[in-house]
Amino acid sequence: MPDSAVFVPHFHWDREWYEPFQVFRHRLVQALDTVLETAEADPDFRFTVDGQMAAVEDYLEMRPENRDRLAALVREGRLAVGPWLILLDEFLCSGETIVRNLQMGWAAAERLGGAMPVGYLPDMFGHIAQMPQILARAGIEHAALWRGVPGNVDGHAFRWRAPDGSEVRTEFLFDGYDNGLDVLLVPDRIGSALGEYAGMTTERWGSDPVLAMAGTDHHAPDPRLASWLRRAAEEGRAITIATLDEYIREHARDEVTAVVTGELRSHVRGNILPGVLSVRLGLKQRMALAERTVDHAERMNVMCSAQDDSPFLALAWHKVIESTAHDSVVGSGTDETCDQVAARLAEAAQTARAVRDAALAAPAALVPADGHLVANPLTSARSALVEVDVVAPAEGAVLIARSADGSVQPVQMVSEAPTVLSDERMDASHLERVLRRIHRRELFGRLIDHYELTPHSLVFHLAEVPSSGPFDLMVLRREVAAAAAAHPGEWRVRTLTEARASALVPVRVPALGLTSFRVEAGEPSAAPDTPAAPATATSRTLSNGLVEVEVAADGTLDVTGPDGTVLYGVGRLVDGGDRGDSYNYAPPAADVLVSEPVQVAVDLVESGPLRARVRVTRLYAWPAGLSGDRDVRSEQTVRTPVEMLVEVRTGEPFVRVSTSFLNRSADHRLRLHVPLPEPVDTSAAAGQFAVTDRGLTAEGGWGEYPLPTFPASSFVSAGAATVLLDHSGEYELVEEGSALAITLLRAIGSISVNIHPLRDEPAASEIPTPGAQELGMRIEHRFAVVPSAAGWQDARAVALAEEFRNEVLVTRGTGPGHGQLPPAVAGVRVDGENVHVSCVRRVVDDALGAGTEIRLTALRDTASTVRLTGAFTRATTVDLLGRALAPVPVHDELELSLGPWEIRTLVLR
């Protein structure tokens, strides 16, 4: 039995959860006031601030006068802060967001005196496979966590190994982050209670002292804690008060032999609450959009702008990272809390969008106003389709697209807009009101090309790029006033615009580069040939020479891939009841599954040649909710049409699928199935710097039924089917491995339910969350299906997922109309098989000046060679905190050897 114990006073602080942020912050300020007063009054007292600087930042915003007091305790080692900015959900944000979280938290802690060098992850709902590498590449050798550790770990520590082989010693909080509280319940019995606890857990500790985590959610320790422990020590117990860092470095001495490799998602020692992956769909979508927009803004700022917009980008990242908190993006809070998270993510995207658009404004000024600028945020050259608004061709003419190099591409007309924007009749005395609509030359979002003024008639002709000379609003006012006086009575005022059309244009864009084009009318004989393998569609089929799709009678899709692989029944929808909560799915005892539509309609939308689309509308009768006892689905049904837009584009080896419906049912789970040609027993899902293999089961053993539902971020693959995803979500292999099921909606009405059929204990209070039912909300998803018998690696799923998630950026030229198009410009290009680039951003060093930071990850289990080309002459490898490690030779190009699953960060100059 251990003869000593180390108590670690701390609290765990959920920034927002069952109360919104500002309510919790009021408690936080009071709690940290108590901590400061206790530490200053008692030199023995130590405190660990939950591993996240957000709590410190939130406190100091209200108590700025206490910064020096906090910093003094940090420098003395009595207050442990950092290394994270916030305690995140690791599966519901990108790997790059996790790195930025660590970077911002570390920097904030350094400003106060130094970060705790421990990857403290106490309450996350499982842990990603690459976390040990992230920590190790930031120079952090230790972690501490609770949930997700497998049952074969029988001590209080293990070596956690990432797929690349990186390891961190990990303190296993096997009894949770509050295991010391039971010992403290009766202050006069701490010694005997500690002895009992040590006896019950003795096999865990070896010769190391007991780690007693003395804290819980949202409460400061009792100010008398140190005196209680001194009294217990006087009774013969070897008791020490320490920070978590001090315990790990100074007291835990046993050699650690247990090794765990990869992600931690076992239920054996604690609930991992997997239902958070699928509840509150909108938050997951907003997170993906915000991350993508900030990433694009950083890349455009490097590519196109001489201005360093780092303060705006830092603000955007901060908003994103705040939202990753493990009770924020997961959607396990109240409705008002989730509304705040959504607003914060929107603000992050808006801030980044401003930086992105400002960066693109400079090259757009070099493109004539009748042309378009296209920017490629990816580090590989690509062909893409862009949809733009153009002048419609006259009858008998066709549209063509001309690039700066003179090459001509075919154009697909998608739709035409009306030319009459207004047609009004009014008395002559009211004509002045019409003129008030004009702002210099702009009217209804267009520019006045010319106008016709005749007795009782005023006609405005608008254009995006006026072909006439200067326009003088004062002259118009004078002429209209004179005409109105000369011709009283009724006038007709019309506003006409040039005929407009939406057109699809194929463009070839260099890696991290820019190109431009203009669409113009031409004779049919001048039109370029259609693609060798055009996209085509009939009322029930689509094809582009690579993939073929046939719509079956039930509205599902039979998809044939380039290698002949056929996936039958793609898009089958299965709706069932859900009597669970935001943390865990639970089927009602008498569930009713609805998988067959009552009606199917198929409409041809576009027939090609660049893009072909059909719309499948399936009408379902879904139960309206659950009955009173919540174990039976209602007999009342709601007729719900689900639209599925099916699309193929020329040159793409996958079929794009978008689903949309208005949710009018409560307490249900809707899944989209992709049946597999043959049953499988494993799946692979791309997430945070890794592709993780998983089986058909999950390890149980605690108080939570181990459903094998798993997270995926950019794609999930099983057998011959790979599905590219737009945002993080949930999937499962069902029907004994015969189908891949992706959750589209999980509608529930409570944060937690007290009695849950698949979980022994409540996860929180039973607080209603009507917003989580998503009633009256339009539920939309987009994804792509890649049929390939060779699996995700040979199907180039990493590259395809990046192209699917990251459309090229298109903006209208703002230069003088009808001028010459500027030549294409290329940036840094990265060539390597299954290599993911998560970051391209501007960095500034006081001594070395500005550079471009680029982060690469080899998403494969064998070594790979990566080549970088671009306008740089020097390169330095840096760690994940940006500290220089070693120079890298640069010749005509930079060649790197990456180990399996290795994350490498470079700064190019």
mmCIF file of C-alpha atoms in Angstrom, residues 439-551:
data_model
loop_
_atom_site.group_PDB
_atom_site.id
_atom_site.type_symbol
_atom_site.label_atom_id
_atom_site.label_comp_id
_atom_site.label_asym_id
_atom_site.label_seq_id
_atom_site.Cartn_x
_atom_site.Cartn_y
_atom_site.Cartn_z
ATOM 1 C CA HIS A 439 -26.105 56.429 -55.539
ATOM 2 C CA ARG A 440 -23.690 58.229 -57.835
ATOM 3 C CA ARG A 441 -24.040 55.706 -60.700
ATOM 4 C CA GLU A 442 -25.316 52.615 -58.885
ATOM 5 C CA LEU A 443 -28.954 51.527 -59.106
ATOM 6 C CA PHE A 444 -30.293 48.185 -57.863
ATOM 7 C CA GLY A 445 -26.765 46.817 -57.574
ATOM 8 C CA ARG A 446 -25.838 47.606 -61.157
ATOM 9 C CA LEU A 447 -24.364 50.695 -62.837
ATOM 10 C CA ILE A 448 -26.311 53.025 -65.136
ATOM 11 C CA ASP A 449 -25.004 52.578 -68.662
ATOM 12 C CA HIS A 450 -27.389 55.157 -70.170
ATOM 13 C CA TYR A 451 -30.966 56.367 -69.894
ATOM 14 C CA GLU A 452 -33.771 57.387 -72.250
ATOM 15 C CA LEU A 453 -35.905 60.397 -71.312
ATOM 16 C CA THR A 454 -38.936 61.117 -73.492
ATOM 17 C CA PRO A 455 -42.314 62.664 -72.646
ATOM 18 C CA HIS A 456 -44.024 60.556 -69.975
ATOM 19 C CA SER A 457 -41.262 57.897 -70.105
ATOM 20 C CA LEU A 458 -37.973 57.350 -68.271
ATOM 21 C CA VAL A 459 -35.978 54.181 -69.019
ATOM 22 C CA PHE A 460 -32.743 53.237 -67.225
ATOM 23 C CA HIS A 461 -30.376 50.768 -68.900
ATOM 24 C CA LEU A 462 -28.062 49.087 -66.395
ATOM 25 C CA ALA A 463 -24.887 47.088 -66.830
ATOM 26 C CA GLU A 464 -22.149 45.654 -64.630
ATOM 27 C CA VAL A 465 -19.515 47.297 -66.807
ATOM 28 C CA PRO A 466 -20.901 50.445 -68.532
ATOM 29 C CA SER A 467 -19.925 50.826 -72.165
ATOM 30 C CA SER A 468 -20.992 54.477 -72.406
ATOM 31 C CA GLY A 469 -19.046 57.497 -71.228
ATOM 32 C CA PRO A 470 -19.252 59.357 -67.910
ATOM 33 C CA PHE A 471 -22.557 59.636 -66.071
ATOM 34 C CA ASP A 472 -23.563 62.913 -64.356
ATOM 35 C CA LEU A 473 -26.314 62.546 -61.774
ATOM 36 C CA MET A 474 -26.757 66.318 -61.499
ATOM 37 C CA VAL A 475 -27.475 66.560 -65.224
ATOM 38 C CA LEU A 476 -30.066 63.771 -64.908
ATOM 39 C CA ARG A 477 -31.790 65.539 -62.025
ATOM 40 C CA ARG A 478 -31.979 68.773 -64.001
ATOM 41 C CA GLU A 479 -33.306 67.059 -67.142
ATOM 42 C CA VAL A 480 -35.946 65.054 -65.249
ATOM 43 C CA ALA A 481 -37.163 68.098 -63.350
ATOM 44 C CA ALA A 482 -37.572 70.023 -66.613
ATOM 45 C CA ALA A 483 -39.367 67.125 -68.335
ATOM 46 C CA ALA A 484 -41.741 66.610 -65.384
ATOM 47 C CA ALA A 485 -42.654 70.287 -65.402
ATOM 48 C CA ALA A 486 -43.200 70.252 -69.166
ATOM 49 C CA HIS A 487 -45.231 67.026 -69.198
ATOM 50 C CA PRO A 488 -47.396 66.704 -66.083
ATOM 51 C CA GLY A 489 -49.553 63.647 -65.501
ATOM 52 C CA GLU A 490 -48.742 59.924 -65.457
ATOM 53 C CA TRP A 491 -45.229 58.700 -66.253
ATOM 54 C CA ARG A 492 -43.892 55.213 -66.859
ATOM 55 C CA VAL A 493 -40.484 54.423 -65.289
ATOM 56 C CA ARG A 494 -38.700 51.227 -66.290
ATOM 57 C CA THR A 495 -35.355 49.834 -65.141
ATOM 58 C CA LEU A 496 -33.815 47.374 -67.554
ATOM 59 C CA THR A 497 -30.601 45.439 -67.202
ATOM 60 C CA GLU A 498 -28.602 43.609 -69.791
ATOM 61 C CA ALA A 499 -29.622 39.994 -70.088
ATOM 62 C CA ARG A 500 -27.741 38.027 -67.431
ATOM 63 C CA ALA A 501 -27.007 34.343 -67.080
ATOM 64 C CA SER A 502 -25.365 31.965 -64.633
ATOM 65 C CA ALA A 503 -22.579 30.087 -66.360
ATOM 66 C CA LEU A 504 -20.237 27.240 -65.443
ATOM 67 C CA VAL A 505 -16.643 27.756 -66.493
ATOM 68 C CA PRO A 506 -13.797 25.224 -66.233
ATOM 69 C CA VAL A 507 -10.551 26.759 -64.992
ATOM 70 C CA ARG A 508 -7.061 25.418 -64.407
ATOM 71 C CA VAL A 509 -5.451 27.081 -61.373
ATOM 72 C CA PRO A 510 -1.795 26.765 -60.276
ATOM 73 C CA ALA A 511 -0.877 25.514 -56.810
ATOM 74 C CA LEU A 512 -1.620 28.170 -54.190
ATOM 75 C CA GLY A 513 -2.028 30.465 -57.169
ATOM 76 C CA LEU A 514 -4.178 32.834 -59.189
ATOM 77 C CA THR A 515 -5.618 32.867 -62.657
ATOM 78 C CA SER A 516 -8.294 34.881 -64.446
ATOM 79 C CA PHE A 517 -10.745 34.554 -67.299
ATOM 80 C CA ARG A 518 -13.537 36.399 -69.003
ATOM 81 C CA VAL A 519 -16.721 35.054 -70.540
ATOM 82 C CA GLU A 520 -17.676 36.481 -73.906
ATOM 83 C CA ALA A 521 -20.118 35.827 -76.703
ATOM 84 C CA GLY A 522 -18.996 34.199 -79.924
ATOM 85 C CA GLU A 523 -20.234 32.492 -83.017
ATOM 86 C CA PRO A 524 -21.190 28.839 -82.622
ATOM 87 C CA SER A 525 -18.326 27.917 -84.936
ATOM 88 C CA ALA A 526 -15.868 29.506 -82.465
ATOM 89 C CA ALA A 527 -17.054 27.405 -79.548
ATOM 90 C CA PRO A 528 -14.413 24.969 -78.257
ATOM 91 C CA ASP A 529 -15.062 21.276 -78.208
ATOM 92 C CA THR A 530 -16.854 19.835 -75.236
ATOM 93 C CA PRO A 531 -14.742 17.714 -72.857
ATOM 94 C CA ALA A 532 -13.656 14.316 -74.149
ATOM 95 C CA ALA A 533 -15.686 12.773 -71.328
ATOM 96 C CA PRO A 534 -18.554 15.215 -70.755
ATOM 97 C CA ALA A 535 -20.922 15.090 -67.822
ATOM 98 C CA THR A 536 -24.313 13.900 -69.033
ATOM 99 C CA ALA A 537 -27.670 13.158 -67.463
ATOM 100 C CA THR A 538 -31.044 11.735 -68.416
ATOM 101 C CA SER A 539 -34.087 11.562 -66.183
ATOM 102 C CA ARG A 540 -32.572 8.672 -64.154
ATOM 103 C CA THR A 541 -28.873 8.394 -65.071
ATOM 104 C CA LEU A 542 -25.680 10.435 -64.830
ATOM 105 C CA SER A 543 -22.199 9.827 -66.189
ATOM 106 C CA ASN A 544 -18.905 11.615 -66.761
ATOM 107 C CA GLY A 545 -16.747 8.819 -68.144
ATOM 108 C CA LEU A 546 -15.361 8.053 -64.677
ATOM 109 C CA VAL A 547 -18.436 7.411 -62.557
ATOM 110 C CA GLU A 548 -21.918 6.367 -63.547
ATOM 111 C CA VAL A 549 -25.093 6.744 -61.497
ATOM 112 C CA GLU A 550 -28.494 5.162 -61.964
ATOM 113 C CA VAL A 551 -31.459 6.151 -59.824
#
